[in-house]
PDB file of C-alpha atoms in Angstrom:
ATOM      1  CA  UNK A   1      93.280 100.226  80.548  1.00 64.00           C
ATOM      2  CA  UNK A   2      95.967  99.936  83.173  1.00 70.00           C
ATOM      3  CA  UNK A   3      95.816  97.012  85.565  1.00 88.00           C
ATOM      4  CA  UNK A   4      96.603  96.911  89.242  1.00 93.00           C
ATOM      5  CA  UNK A   5      96.871  93.494  90.783  1.00 94.00           C
ATOM      6  CA  UNK A   6      96.333  93.024  94.496  1.00 95.00           C
ATOM      7  CA  UNK A   7      97.104  89.817  96.287  1.00 96.00           C
ATOM      8  CA  UNK A   8      95.780  87.981  98.173  1.00 96.00           C
ATOM      9  CA  UNK A   9      92.098  88.701  97.618  1.00 94.00           C
ATOM     10  CA  UNK A  10      91.268  87.332 101.026  1.00 95.00           C
ATOM     11  CA  UNK A  11      93.155  86.105 104.039  1.00 96.00           C
ATOM     12  CA  UNK A  12      92.201  84.630 107.390  1.00 96.00           C
ATOM     13  CA  UNK A  13      94.798  84.705 110.127  1.00 95.00           C
ATOM     14  CA  UNK A  14      95.163  84.204 113.825  1.00 96.00           C
ATOM     15  CA  UNK A  15      95.466  87.112 116.191  1.00 96.00           C
ATOM     16  CA  UNK A  16      99.089  88.130 116.672  1.00 96.00           C
ATOM     17  CA  UNK A  17     100.335  87.086 113.253  1.00 96.00           C
ATOM     18  CA  UNK A  18     101.482  89.416 110.493  1.00 97.00           C
ATOM     19  CA  UNK A  19      99.923  89.619 107.072  1.00 97.00           C
ATOM     20  CA  UNK A  20     101.477  91.019 103.918  1.00 97.00           C
ATOM     21  CA  UNK A  21      99.378  92.384 101.064  1.00 97.00           C
ATOM     22  CA  UNK A  22     100.926  93.095  97.677  1.00 97.00           C
ATOM     23  CA  UNK A  23      99.900  95.674  95.150  1.00 96.00           C
ATOM     24  CA  UNK A  24     101.406  95.563  91.671  1.00 95.00           C
ATOM     25  CA  UNK A  25     100.960  97.785  88.669  1.00 93.00           C
ATOM     26  CA  UNK A  26     101.148  95.320  85.805  1.00 92.00           C
ATOM     27  CA  UNK A  27     101.546  97.492  82.737  1.00 88.00           C
ATOM     28  CA  UNK A  28     102.736 100.836  83.972  1.00 89.00           C
ATOM     29  CA  UNK A  29     105.172 102.349  86.412  1.00 90.00           C
ATOM     30  CA  UNK A  30     103.422 103.798  89.420  1.00 87.00           C
ATOM     31  CA  UNK A  31     105.152 106.749  90.996  1.00 83.00           C
ATOM     32  CA  UNK A  32     102.572 106.811  93.740  1.00 87.00           C
ATOM     33  CA  UNK A  33     100.485 104.133  95.366  1.00 91.00           C
ATOM     34  CA  UNK A  34      97.797 104.598  97.973  1.00 92.00           C
ATOM     35  CA  UNK A  35      96.471 102.263 100.623  1.00 95.00           C
ATOM     36  CA  UNK A  36      92.905 102.431 101.871  1.00 95.00           C
ATOM     37  CA  UNK A  37      90.808 100.464 104.297  1.00 95.00           C
ATOM     38  CA  UNK A  38      87.072 100.098 104.098  1.00 93.00           C
ATOM     39  CA  UNK A  39      84.659  98.801 106.710  1.00 90.00           C
ATOM     40  CA  UNK A  40      81.348  97.251 105.599  1.00 86.00           C
ATOM     41  CA  UNK A  41      78.975  99.746 104.019  1.00 82.00           C
ATOM     42  CA  UNK A  42      81.395 102.582 104.652  1.00 87.00           C
ATOM     43  CA  UNK A  43      83.641 104.730 102.541  1.00 89.00           C
ATOM     44  CA  UNK A  44      87.307 104.256 101.814  1.00 91.00           C
ATOM     45  CA  UNK A  45      89.643 105.757 104.372  1.00 92.00           C
ATOM     46  CA  UNK A  46      93.091 106.711 103.146  1.00 92.00           C
ATOM     47  CA  UNK A  47      95.737 105.084 105.299  1.00 94.00           C
ATOM     48  CA  UNK A  48      98.942 106.157 103.626  1.00 93.00           C
ATOM     49  CA  UNK A  49     100.544 107.454 100.462  1.00 90.00           C
ATOM     50  CA  UNK A  50     103.504 105.520  99.176  1.00 88.00           C
ATOM     51  CA  UNK A  51     106.103 107.015  96.843  1.00 84.00           C
ATOM     52  CA  UNK A  52     108.701 104.803  95.250  1.00 81.00           C
ATOM     53  CA  UNK A  53     112.004 104.930  97.048  1.00 79.00           C
ATOM     54  CA  UNK A  54     110.875 107.053  99.942  1.00 82.00           C
ATOM     55  CA  UNK A  55     109.061 106.615 103.211  1.00 86.00           C
ATOM     56  CA  UNK A  56     105.307 106.409 103.150  1.00 90.00           C
ATOM     57  CA  UNK A  57     103.227 109.330 104.353  1.00 91.00           C
ATOM     58  CA  UNK A  58     100.673 108.130 106.872  1.00 94.00           C
ATOM     59  CA  UNK A  59      97.345 109.725 107.592  1.00 92.00           C
ATOM     60  CA  UNK A  60      96.600 110.979 111.054  1.00 92.00           C
ATOM     61  CA  UNK A  61      95.600 108.177 113.381  1.00 93.00           C
ATOM     62  CA  UNK A  62      97.228 105.424 111.334  1.00 95.00           C
ATOM     63  CA  UNK A  63      99.967 103.622 113.247  1.00 94.00           C
ATOM     64  CA  UNK A  64     103.019 103.422 111.046  1.00 92.00           C
ATOM     65  CA  UNK A  65     104.565 100.678 113.149  1.00 94.00           C
ATOM     66  CA  UNK A  66     101.475  98.564 112.783  1.00 96.00           C
ATOM     67  CA  UNK A  67     100.882  99.121 109.089  1.00 96.00           C
ATOM     68  CA  UNK A  68     104.257  98.829 107.413  1.00 95.00           C
ATOM     69  CA  UNK A  69     104.358 100.070 103.837  1.00 94.00           C
ATOM     70  CA  UNK A  70     107.182  99.397 101.447  1.00 90.00           C
ATOM     71  CA  UNK A  71     107.368 100.764  97.912  1.00 87.00           C
ATOM     72  CA  UNK A  72     110.624  99.270  96.758  1.00 81.00           C
ATOM     73  CA  UNK A  73     110.007  99.521  93.031  1.00 88.00           C
ATOM     74  CA  UNK A  74     107.859 101.420  90.577  1.00 88.00           C
ATOM     75  CA  UNK A  75     105.565  98.440  90.191  1.00 92.00           C
ATOM     76  CA  UNK A  76     105.230  97.040  93.692  1.00 93.00           C
ATOM     77  CA  UNK A  77     104.044  98.293  97.046  1.00 93.00           C
ATOM     78  CA  UNK A  78     103.363  96.110 100.051  1.00 95.00           C
ATOM     79  CA  UNK A  79     101.305  96.645 103.175  1.00 97.00           C
ATOM     80  CA  UNK A  80     102.141  94.498 106.179  1.00 97.00           C
ATOM     81  CA  UNK A  81      99.673  94.389 109.026  1.00 97.00           C
ATOM     82  CA  UNK A  82     101.851  93.487 111.987  1.00 96.00           C
ATOM     83  CA  UNK A  83     100.550  91.611 115.013  1.00 96.00           C
ATOM     84  CA  UNK A  84      97.050  91.636 113.598  1.00 96.00           C
ATOM     85  CA  UNK A  85      94.066  91.787 115.925  1.00 95.00           C
ATOM     86  CA  UNK A  86      90.352  91.233 115.264  1.00 96.00           C
ATOM     87  CA  UNK A  87      89.777  94.999 115.047  1.00 95.00           C
ATOM     88  CA  UNK A  88      92.141  95.063 112.044  1.00 96.00           C
ATOM     89  CA  UNK A  89      89.669  92.944 110.124  1.00 96.00           C
ATOM     90  CA  UNK A  90      88.672  95.043 107.151  1.00 95.00           C
ATOM     91  CA  UNK A  91      88.784  95.375 103.384  1.00 95.00           C
ATOM     92  CA  UNK A  92      92.123  96.832 102.273  1.00 96.00           C
ATOM     93  CA  UNK A  93      92.437  98.380  98.825  1.00 95.00           C
ATOM     94  CA  UNK A  94      95.429  99.754  97.004  1.00 95.00           C
ATOM     95  CA  UNK A  95      95.503 102.140  94.101  1.00 92.00           C
ATOM     96  CA  UNK A  96      98.210 103.383  91.793  1.00 91.00           C
ATOM     97  CA  UNK A  97      98.819 105.987  89.166  1.00 85.00           C
ATOM     98  CA  UNK A  98     101.570 106.995  86.803  1.00 81.00           C
ATOM     99  CA  UNK A  99     101.705 110.703  87.443  1.00 77.00           C
ATOM    100  CA  UNK A 100      99.882 113.451  89.251  1.00 70.00           C
ATOM    101  CA  UNK A 101      96.612 114.572  87.644  1.00 66.00           C
ATOM    102  CA  UNK A 102      96.070 111.120  86.239  1.00 74.00           C
ATOM    103  CA  UNK A 103      93.294 108.890  87.382  1.00 76.00           C
ATOM    104  CA  UNK A 104      93.804 106.127  89.882  1.00 82.00           C
ATOM    105  CA  UNK A 105      93.626 102.460  89.089  1.00 88.00           C
ATOM    106  CA  UNK A 106      92.478 100.275  91.941  1.00 90.00           C
ATOM    107  CA  UNK A 107      93.342  96.776  92.962  1.00 92.00           C
ATOM    108  CA  UNK A 108      90.484  94.371  93.608  1.00 92.00           C
ATOM    109  CA  UNK A 109      90.987  94.562  97.351  1.00 94.00           C
ATOM    110  CA  UNK A 110      91.951  92.190 100.146  1.00 96.00           C
ATOM    111  CA  UNK A 111      89.449  91.038 102.729  1.00 95.00           C
ATOM    112  CA  UNK A 112      91.350  90.454 105.966  1.00 96.00           C
ATOM    113  CA  UNK A 113      89.714  88.484 108.740  1.00 96.00           C
ATOM    114  CA  UNK A 114      91.609  88.154 112.006  1.00 96.00           C
ATOM    115  CA  UNK A 115      90.371  85.440 114.332  1.00 95.00           C
TER     116      UNK A 115
ATOM    117  CA  UNK B   1      82.881 117.369 109.074  1.00 31.00           C
ATOM    118  CA  UNK B   2      84.267 115.335 106.287  1.00 38.00           C
ATOM    119  CA  UNK B   3      85.066 116.047 102.695  1.00 54.00           C
ATOM    120  CA  UNK B   4      82.868 114.418 100.125  1.00 64.00           C
ATOM    121  CA  UNK B   5      79.450 113.943 101.603  1.00 74.00           C
ATOM    122  CA  UNK B   6      76.987 112.283  99.335  1.00 79.00           C
ATOM    123  CA  UNK B   7      73.285 112.042  99.135  1.00 81.00           C
ATOM    124  CA  UNK B   8      71.195 110.098  98.988  1.00 86.00           C
ATOM    125  CA  UNK B   9      72.805 107.302 100.950  1.00 88.00           C
ATOM    126  CA  UNK B  10      70.637 104.829  99.125  1.00 92.00           C
ATOM    127  CA  UNK B  11      68.623 105.071  95.939  1.00 94.00           C
ATOM    128  CA  UNK B  12      66.291 102.487  94.459  1.00 95.00           C
ATOM    129  CA  UNK B  13      64.864 102.964  90.973  1.00 96.00           C
ATOM    130  CA  UNK B  14      63.351 100.979  88.119  1.00 97.00           C
ATOM    131  CA  UNK B  15      65.305 100.011  85.052  1.00 97.00           C
ATOM    132  CA  UNK B  16      65.133 102.727  82.431  1.00 97.00           C
ATOM    133  CA  UNK B  17      64.822 105.555  84.918  1.00 97.00           C
ATOM    134  CA  UNK B  18      67.539 108.109  85.537  1.00 97.00           C
ATOM    135  CA  UNK B  19      69.578 108.123  88.740  1.00 96.00           C
ATOM    136  CA  UNK B  20      71.028 111.281  90.238  1.00 96.00           C
ATOM    137  CA  UNK B  21      73.557 111.319  93.039  1.00 95.00           C
ATOM    138  CA  UNK B  22      74.994 114.396  94.684  1.00 95.00           C
ATOM    139  CA  UNK B  23      78.275 115.121  96.382  1.00 94.00           C
ATOM    140  CA  UNK B  24      79.268 118.102  98.493  1.00 94.00           C
ATOM    141  CA  UNK B  25      82.707 119.012  99.730  1.00 93.00           C
ATOM    142  CA  UNK B  26      84.263 121.658 101.915  1.00 91.00           C
ATOM    143  CA  UNK B  27      87.732 122.631 100.725  1.00 89.00           C
ATOM    144  CA  UNK B  28      89.228 123.775  97.456  1.00 91.00           C
ATOM    145  CA  UNK B  29      89.899 120.969  95.044  1.00 92.00           C
ATOM    146  CA  UNK B  30      92.012 120.225  91.998  1.00 90.00           C
ATOM    147  CA  UNK B  31      89.480 117.814  90.593  1.00 92.00           C
ATOM    148  CA  UNK B  32      86.556 115.625  91.553  1.00 94.00           C
ATOM    149  CA  UNK B  33      86.185 112.030  90.513  1.00 93.00           C
ATOM    150  CA  UNK B  34      83.394 109.486  90.569  1.00 95.00           C
ATOM    151  CA  UNK B  35      83.971 105.813  91.166  1.00 94.00           C
ATOM    152  CA  UNK B  36      81.826 102.721  91.176  1.00 95.00           C
ATOM    153  CA  UNK B  37      82.241  99.741  93.478  1.00 93.00           C
ATOM    154  CA  UNK B  38      80.498  96.420  93.243  1.00 91.00           C
ATOM    155  CA  UNK B  39      80.081  94.659  96.558  1.00 85.00           C
ATOM    156  CA  UNK B  40      83.379  93.360  97.931  1.00 80.00           C
ATOM    157  CA  UNK B  41      85.382  94.518  94.948  1.00 84.00           C
ATOM    158  CA  UNK B  42      87.793  97.262  94.075  1.00 85.00           C
ATOM    159  CA  UNK B  43      86.795 100.603  92.632  1.00 89.00           C
ATOM    160  CA  UNK B  44      86.354 101.443  88.995  1.00 90.00           C
ATOM    161  CA  UNK B  45      87.038 104.971  87.832  1.00 90.00           C
ATOM    162  CA  UNK B  46      84.076 106.481  86.000  1.00 94.00           C
ATOM    163  CA  UNK B  47      84.858 110.088  85.278  1.00 94.00           C
ATOM    164  CA  UNK B  48      87.087 112.963  86.369  1.00 92.00           C
ATOM    165  CA  UNK B  49      86.084 116.599  86.224  1.00 95.00           C
ATOM    166  CA  UNK B  50      88.639 119.326  86.802  1.00 93.00           C
ATOM    167  CA  UNK B  51      87.983 122.347  88.945  1.00 94.00           C
ATOM    168  CA  UNK B  52      87.782 124.611  85.889  1.00 95.00           C
ATOM    169  CA  UNK B  53      85.183 122.408  84.188  1.00 96.00           C
ATOM    170  CA  UNK B  54      81.454 122.590  84.750  1.00 97.00           C
ATOM    171  CA  UNK B  55      80.090 119.565  82.998  1.00 98.00           C
ATOM    172  CA  UNK B  56      81.371 116.367  81.507  1.00 97.00           C
ATOM    173  CA  UNK B  57      79.776 113.451  79.682  1.00 96.00           C
ATOM    174  CA  UNK B  58      80.820 109.856  79.225  1.00 95.00           C
ATOM    175  CA  UNK B  59      78.317 107.520  77.618  1.00 96.00           C
ATOM    176  CA  UNK B  60      75.251 107.415  79.888  1.00 97.00           C
ATOM    177  CA  UNK B  61      77.047 109.400  82.577  1.00 97.00           C
ATOM    178  CA  UNK B  62      76.808 113.127  83.074  1.00 98.00           C
ATOM    179  CA  UNK B  63      78.745 114.911  85.786  1.00 98.00           C
ATOM    180  CA  UNK B  64      78.386 118.504  86.825  1.00 97.00           C
ATOM    181  CA  UNK B  65      80.599 120.545  89.104  1.00 97.00           C
ATOM    182  CA  UNK B  66      79.674 123.774  90.831  1.00 97.00           C
ATOM    183  CA  UNK B  67      82.727 125.088  92.628  1.00 95.00           C
ATOM    184  CA  UNK B  68      80.824 128.064  94.049  1.00 95.00           C
ATOM    185  CA  UNK B  69      78.508 125.666  95.849  1.00 95.00           C
ATOM    186  CA  UNK B  70      81.207 123.042  96.326  1.00 95.00           C
ATOM    187  CA  UNK B  71      78.989 120.365  94.920  1.00 95.00           C
ATOM    188  CA  UNK B  72      78.855 117.842  92.129  1.00 96.00           C
ATOM    189  CA  UNK B  73      76.227 115.556  90.710  1.00 96.00           C
ATOM    190  CA  UNK B  74      76.379 112.295  88.829  1.00 97.00           C
ATOM    191  CA  UNK B  75      73.518 111.446  86.516  1.00 97.00           C
ATOM    192  CA  UNK B  76      73.121 107.967  85.073  1.00 97.00           C
ATOM    193  CA  UNK B  77      70.570 107.952  82.284  1.00 97.00           C
ATOM    194  CA  UNK B  78      68.473 105.001  81.181  1.00 97.00           C
ATOM    195  CA  UNK B  79      69.667 102.902  84.085  1.00 97.00           C
ATOM    196  CA  UNK B  80      70.151  99.170  83.846  1.00 97.00           C
ATOM    197  CA  UNK B  81      70.115  96.433  86.464  1.00 96.00           C
ATOM    198  CA  UNK B  82      73.873  96.095  85.923  1.00 96.00           C
ATOM    199  CA  UNK B  83      74.315  99.660  87.202  1.00 97.00           C
ATOM    200  CA  UNK B  84      73.479  98.396  90.691  1.00 97.00           C
ATOM    201  CA  UNK B  85      76.538  99.277  92.794  1.00 96.00           C
ATOM    202  CA  UNK B  86      77.901 101.806  95.267  1.00 95.00           C
ATOM    203  CA  UNK B  87      78.993 105.097  93.792  1.00 95.00           C
ATOM    204  CA  UNK B  88      81.587 107.298  95.445  1.00 94.00           C
ATOM    205  CA  UNK B  89      82.755 110.778  94.757  1.00 95.00           C
ATOM    206  CA  UNK B  90      86.351 111.608  95.555  1.00 93.00           C
ATOM    207  CA  UNK B  91      87.970 114.994  95.751  1.00 92.00           C
ATOM    208  CA  UNK B  92      91.604 115.563  94.984  1.00 88.00           C
ATOM    209  CA  UNK B  93      93.260 118.422  96.809  1.00 83.00           C
ATOM    210  CA  UNK B  94      96.773 119.780  96.791  1.00 74.00           C
ATOM    211  CA  UNK B  95      99.319 117.157  97.702  1.00 66.00           C
ATOM    212  CA  UNK B  96      97.443 114.700  95.493  1.00 69.00           C
ATOM    213  CA  UNK B  97      95.359 113.346  98.342  1.00 76.00           C
ATOM    214  CA  UNK B  98      92.122 111.710  97.256  1.00 82.00           C
ATOM    215  CA  UNK B  99      89.311 111.814  99.808  1.00 87.00           C
ATOM    216  CA  UNK B 100      86.237 109.687  99.290  1.00 90.00           C
ATOM    217  CA  UNK B 101      82.673 110.464 100.166  1.00 90.00           C
ATOM    218  CA  UNK B 102      80.387 108.108 102.045  1.00 89.00           C
ATOM    219  CA  UNK B 103      78.903 106.725  98.886  1.00 92.00           C
ATOM    220  CA  UNK B 104      75.452 106.135  97.453  1.00 94.00           C
ATOM    221  CA  UNK B 105      74.124 102.617  97.168  1.00 94.00           C
ATOM    222  CA  UNK B 106      72.182 102.448  93.921  1.00 96.00           C
ATOM    223  CA  UNK B 107      69.769  99.604  93.277  1.00 96.00           C
ATOM    224  CA  UNK B 108      68.239  99.316  89.833  1.00 97.00           C
ATOM    225  CA  UNK B 109      65.298  96.954  89.808  1.00 96.00           C
ATOM    226  CA  UNK B 110      64.649  95.010  86.606  1.00 92.00           C
TER     227      UNK B 110
END
């Protein structure tokens, strides 16, 4: 099956720093990638939808200036958490798919801990 | 209220028993999907059922969809300890948005 690689798998950073998370589709071209965050024992909350070559569509309540998403190519999307604070600590997961009506392939997630 | 509410929140069974999880949703959907997540890991797609389908099978998995009741169920037959995980339903609506339910934590005791 298709593989989505997410890196890093975990990161610890100081408050105020920025963290970049990468999501790559390794063996297919992803027209759309999605970014989710998940708090412990909770569901995944969609943060934004990223289409290659265009601006990301953010969900209501998600600060676009804080969570910068770039989808510069059909195989790579990045999420940058700017000026991270302890409340940004969470599990971030990306997913990707080739076309609409196809299933999603998920990355293995990134555990972000902000001290 | 949120799309994709699941019950039970937690389910504990013995190996060999069947596990049934339910999912309800509120809006019209294009399809409904079930995913599995092991603790601290990404999600694995299990099965997708389209809005015009009523039942689908994949190995030990059986999914039903009742669009009149806006509900779906996932049945895992002959469960194994390795099936222990969180299971999420996700509904896809127009605009290709995928909304996840709260999940069911399944524990299969050996």
